[in-house]
Amino acid sequence: MARLDGKVTLITGASSGIGQATAVHFASLGSWLALNGRRKDALDQVAHLCHDKGVPKDKVLVVVGDVCKEDDVVAIVNETLKHFGKIDILVNSAGILKNGTTENTPLSVYDEIMNVNLRSIFHMMQLAIPHLKKTKGTIVNVSSVTGLRAFPNVVGYNISKAGLDQLTRTAALELAADGVRVNAVNPGVIVTEVHKRGGMTEAQYTQFLEHCKTTHAMGRVGTTE
């Protein structure tokens, strides 16, 4: 992967999982980082990992905020611009998973999933795009295989990721003339905390990962690295 020296990357969901791994990897490539999440203690730990990769302390900004709160999203972008003066890369990694079927998913749960996995990303992109046009930057949206193929008992997650894929395609077409690239990544099952946060017990998660060995072409699930 090309070096990212001096490029400013804003990463949501940076306190754990794919967002954390992205932050640490980008740090190893020389990127300056704005790390967003809701837990300052976890973000501070990620910032420390980024420093260990050689990024100076003043080039890693911790921005605590909830991407579902409009004022927080505005503050996240503004604090990044105040500290660094620009945004080159936006990585939308914040996301949640909740179990539920079309028949039994409460509307409150559906709304929660859509707010985190789609609406917040739409808002973040809207605010970042004017600045990405100036830097000829790029947007990376962390989607899922569920955006391409439906799976039972995660209907809200399926819909949110399919919507995110379509948002990505639309924005890519709209922004190409401005030199802004917009892409999504659609990983299969990755070992993170998202499934257990979504309601799986430890035993259920272990069984799920074992079953996934039979559904993934390489015979294994993925890791954040």
Coordinates of C-alpha atoms in Angstrom, one line a residue:
M1 CA 0.0 0.0 0.0
A2 CA 1.2 3.5 -0.8
R3 CA 2.6 5.7 1.9
L4 CA 0.2 8.2 3.5
D5 CA 2.7 10.7 5.0
G6 CA 1.0 13.9 5.9
K7 CA -2.4 12.7 4.9
V8 CA -5.1 13.5 7.4
T9 CA -7.5 10.5 8.0
L10 CA -10.7 10.8 10.0
I11 CA -11.8 7.4 11.2
T12 CA -15.2 6.8 13.0
G13 CA -15.6 3.7 15.1
A14 CA -11.8 3.9 15.8
S15 CA -12.0 2.5 19.3
S16 CA -12.2 -1.1 18.4
G17 CA -12.5 -3.7 15.6
I18 CA -11.9 -2.7 12.0
G19 CA -11.7 1.0 12.9
Q20 CA -8.9 0.4 15.4
A21 CA -7.0 -1.9 13.0
T22 CA -7.3 0.7 10.2
A23 CA -6.0 3.4 12.5
V24 CA -2.9 1.4 13.5
H25 CA -2.2 0.4 9.9
F26 CA -2.6 3.9 8.6
A27 CA -0.3 5.1 11.3
S28 CA 2.3 2.7 10.1
L29 CA 2.0 4.3 6.7
G30 CA 2.6 7.8 8.1
S31 CA -1.0 9.2 8.1
W32 CA -2.0 11.8 10.6
L33 CA -5.1 10.6 12.4
A34 CA -8.4 11.9 13.9
L35 CA -9.8 9.0 15.9
N36 CA -13.5 9.1 16.7
G37 CA -15.6 6.9 19.0
R38 CA -17.7 7.2 22.2
R39 CA -15.2 5.8 24.7
K40 CA -12.2 8.1 25.4
D41 CA -10.3 5.4 27.4
A42 CA -10.4 3.0 24.4
L43 CA -9.5 5.8 21.9
D44 CA -6.5 6.8 24.1
Q45 CA -5.3 3.2 23.9
V46 CA -5.6 3.2 20.1
A47 CA -3.8 6.6 20.0
H48 CA -0.9 5.0 22.0
L49 CA -0.7 2.2 19.5
C50 CA -0.5 4.8 16.7
H51 CA 2.3 6.6 18.5
D52 CA 4.1 3.3 18.7
K53 CA 4.0 3.2 14.9
G54 CA 5.9 6.5 14.7
V55 CA 3.2 9.1 14.5
P56 CA 4.0 12.1 16.7
K57 CA 1.6 12.8 19.6
D58 CA 0.4 16.0 18.1
K59 CA -0.5 14.2 14.9
V60 CA -3.1 11.9 16.5
L61 CA -6.3 13.6 17.6
V62 CA -8.8 11.9 19.8
V63 CA -12.3 13.2 19.1
V64 CA -15.0 11.7 21.4
G65 CA -18.5 11.9 20.0
D66 CA -21.6 9.9 19.0
V67 CA -22.1 9.8 15.3
C68 CA -25.9 9.5 15.8
K69 CA -26.0 13.0 17.3
E70 CA -26.0 15.7 14.7
D71 CA -24.2 18.2 16.9
D72 CA -21.5 15.7 17.6
V73 CA -20.9 14.9 14.0
V74 CA -20.5 18.7 13.3
A75 CA -18.0 18.9 16.2
I76 CA -16.0 15.9 15.0
V77 CA -15.5 17.4 11.6
N78 CA -14.8 20.9 13.0
E79 CA -12.3 19.7 15.6
T80 CA -10.4 17.7 12.9
L81 CA -10.2 20.8 10.7
K82 CA -9.2 23.0 13.6
H83 CA -6.4 20.7 14.5
F84 CA -5.1 19.7 11.1
G85 CA -6.5 22.3 8.7
K86 CA -7.7 19.6 6.2
I87 CA -9.2 16.2 5.7
D88 CA -7.7 13.9 3.0
I89 CA -9.4 10.6 3.9
L90 CA -12.7 9.7 5.6
V91 CA -13.1 6.1 6.9
N92 CA -16.7 5.4 8.1
S93 CA -16.2 2.4 10.3
A94 CA -18.7 2.9 13.1
G95 CA -21.5 0.3 13.0
I96 CA -23.7 -2.0 15.0
L97 CA -25.4 -5.3 14.5
K98 CA -28.7 -6.4 16.1
N99 CA -30.4 -9.8 15.7
G100 CA -33.9 -9.8 14.5
T101 CA -36.2 -11.0 11.7
T102 CA -38.6 -9.1 9.4
E103 CA -41.4 -10.3 11.7
N104 CA -40.0 -9.6 15.1
T105 CA -37.6 -6.7 14.9
P106 CA -39.0 -3.7 16.9
L107 CA -39.1 -0.4 15.0
S108 CA -36.9 1.1 17.7
V109 CA -34.2 -1.5 17.0
Y110 CA -34.6 -0.9 13.2
D111 CA -34.2 2.8 13.7
E112 CA -31.1 2.4 15.9
I113 CA -29.4 0.2 13.2
M114 CA -30.3 2.6 10.4
N115 CA -29.2 5.6 12.4
V116 CA -25.7 4.2 13.1
N117 CA -25.0 2.2 9.9
L118 CA -26.5 4.6 7.3
R119 CA -27.8 7.9 8.4
S120 CA -24.7 8.9 10.4
I121 CA -22.5 8.0 7.5
F122 CA -24.6 10.1 5.1
H123 CA -24.3 13.0 7.5
M124 CA -20.6 12.6 8.0
M125 CA -20.1 12.4 4.2
Q126 CA -22.1 15.6 3.7
L127 CA -20.0 17.6 6.1
A128 CA -16.7 16.2 4.9
I129 CA -17.2 16.4 1.1
P130 CA -16.5 20.1 0.7
H131 CA -13.1 19.6 2.4
L132 CA -12.4 16.4 0.5
K133 CA -12.9 18.3 -2.8
K134 CA -10.1 20.7 -1.8
T135 CA -7.7 17.8 -1.1
K136 CA -8.9 15.5 -3.9
G137 CA -9.5 13.1 -1.1
T138 CA -11.2 9.7 -0.7
I139 CA -14.0 8.1 1.3
V140 CA -13.9 4.5 2.5
N141 CA -17.2 3.1 3.8
V142 CA -16.9 -0.1 5.8
S143 CA -19.9 -2.2 4.6
S144 CA -20.4 -5.9 4.7
V145 CA -21.0 -9.0 2.7
T146 CA -24.6 -8.6 3.9
G147 CA -24.9 -5.6 1.6
L148 CA -24.4 -8.0 -1.3
R149 CA -26.2 -11.1 0.0
A150 CA -29.0 -11.5 2.5
F151 CA -28.6 -13.5 5.7
P152 CA -31.5 -14.5 8.0
N153 CA -32.1 -13.0 11.5
V154 CA -30.2 -9.8 10.8
V155 CA -32.7 -8.0 8.6
G156 CA -31.9 -4.5 9.8
Y157 CA -28.2 -5.0 9.4
N158 CA -28.8 -6.4 5.8
I159 CA -30.8 -3.4 4.8
S160 CA -28.4 -0.9 6.3
K161 CA -25.4 -2.3 4.5
A162 CA -27.3 -2.6 1.2
G163 CA -28.2 1.0 1.6
L164 CA -24.7 2.0 2.4
D165 CA -23.5 0.3 -0.8
Q166 CA -25.9 2.2 -2.8
L167 CA -24.9 5.5 -1.1
T168 CA -21.3 4.7 -1.9
R169 CA -22.1 4.0 -5.6
T170 CA -24.1 7.2 -5.9
A171 CA -21.5 9.4 -4.2
A172 CA -18.8 7.9 -6.3
L173 CA -20.6 8.9 -9.5
E174 CA -21.4 12.4 -8.1
L175 CA -17.9 13.2 -6.9
A176 CA -15.7 11.6 -9.6
A177 CA -15.5 14.9 -11.6
D178 CA -14.2 16.6 -8.4
G179 CA -11.4 14.1 -8.0
V180 CA -12.9 12.5 -4.9
R181 CA -12.9 8.7 -4.8
V182 CA -15.6 6.9 -2.9
N183 CA -15.4 3.1 -2.2
A184 CA -16.8 0.5 0.1
V185 CA -15.2 -2.6 1.5
N186 CA -17.5 -5.6 2.0
P187 CA -15.8 -8.1 4.4
G188 CA -17.2 -11.4 5.4
V189 CA -17.2 -12.4 9.0
I190 CA -14.4 -10.7 10.9
V191 CA -13.6 -11.5 14.5
T192 CA -14.6 -8.4 16.5
E193 CA -17.0 -7.7 19.4
V194 CA -19.8 -6.7 17.1
H195 CA -21.7 -10.0 17.2
K196 CA -21.6 -10.3 20.9
R197 CA -22.7 -6.7 21.3
G198 CA -25.5 -7.7 19.0
G199 CA -26.8 -10.3 21.5
M200 CA -24.7 -13.5 20.9
T201 CA -23.5 -15.3 24.0
E202 CA -19.9 -16.5 24.1
A203 CA -21.0 -20.1 23.4
Q204 CA -23.2 -19.0 20.5
Y205 CA -20.4 -16.9 19.1
T206 CA -17.9 -19.8 19.3
Q207 CA -20.4 -22.0 17.5
F208 CA -21.1 -19.3 14.9
L209 CA -17.4 -18.9 14.1
E210 CA -17.0 -22.7 13.8
H211 CA -20.0 -22.8 11.3
C212 CA -18.5 -20.0 9.3
K213 CA -15.5 -22.2 8.4
T214 CA -17.9 -24.1 6.2
T215 CA -19.4 -21.0 4.6
H216 CA -16.2 -19.1 3.7
A217 CA -14.2 -20.1 0.6
M218 CA -10.9 -20.0 2.5
G219 CA -12.3 -22.2 5.3
R220 CA -11.8 -19.6 8.0
V221 CA -13.1 -16.2 9.2
G222 CA -11.1 -13.0 8.9
T223 CA -9.3 -10.9 11.4
T224 CA -9.1 -7.1 11.6
E225 CA -5.5 -7.2 10.5

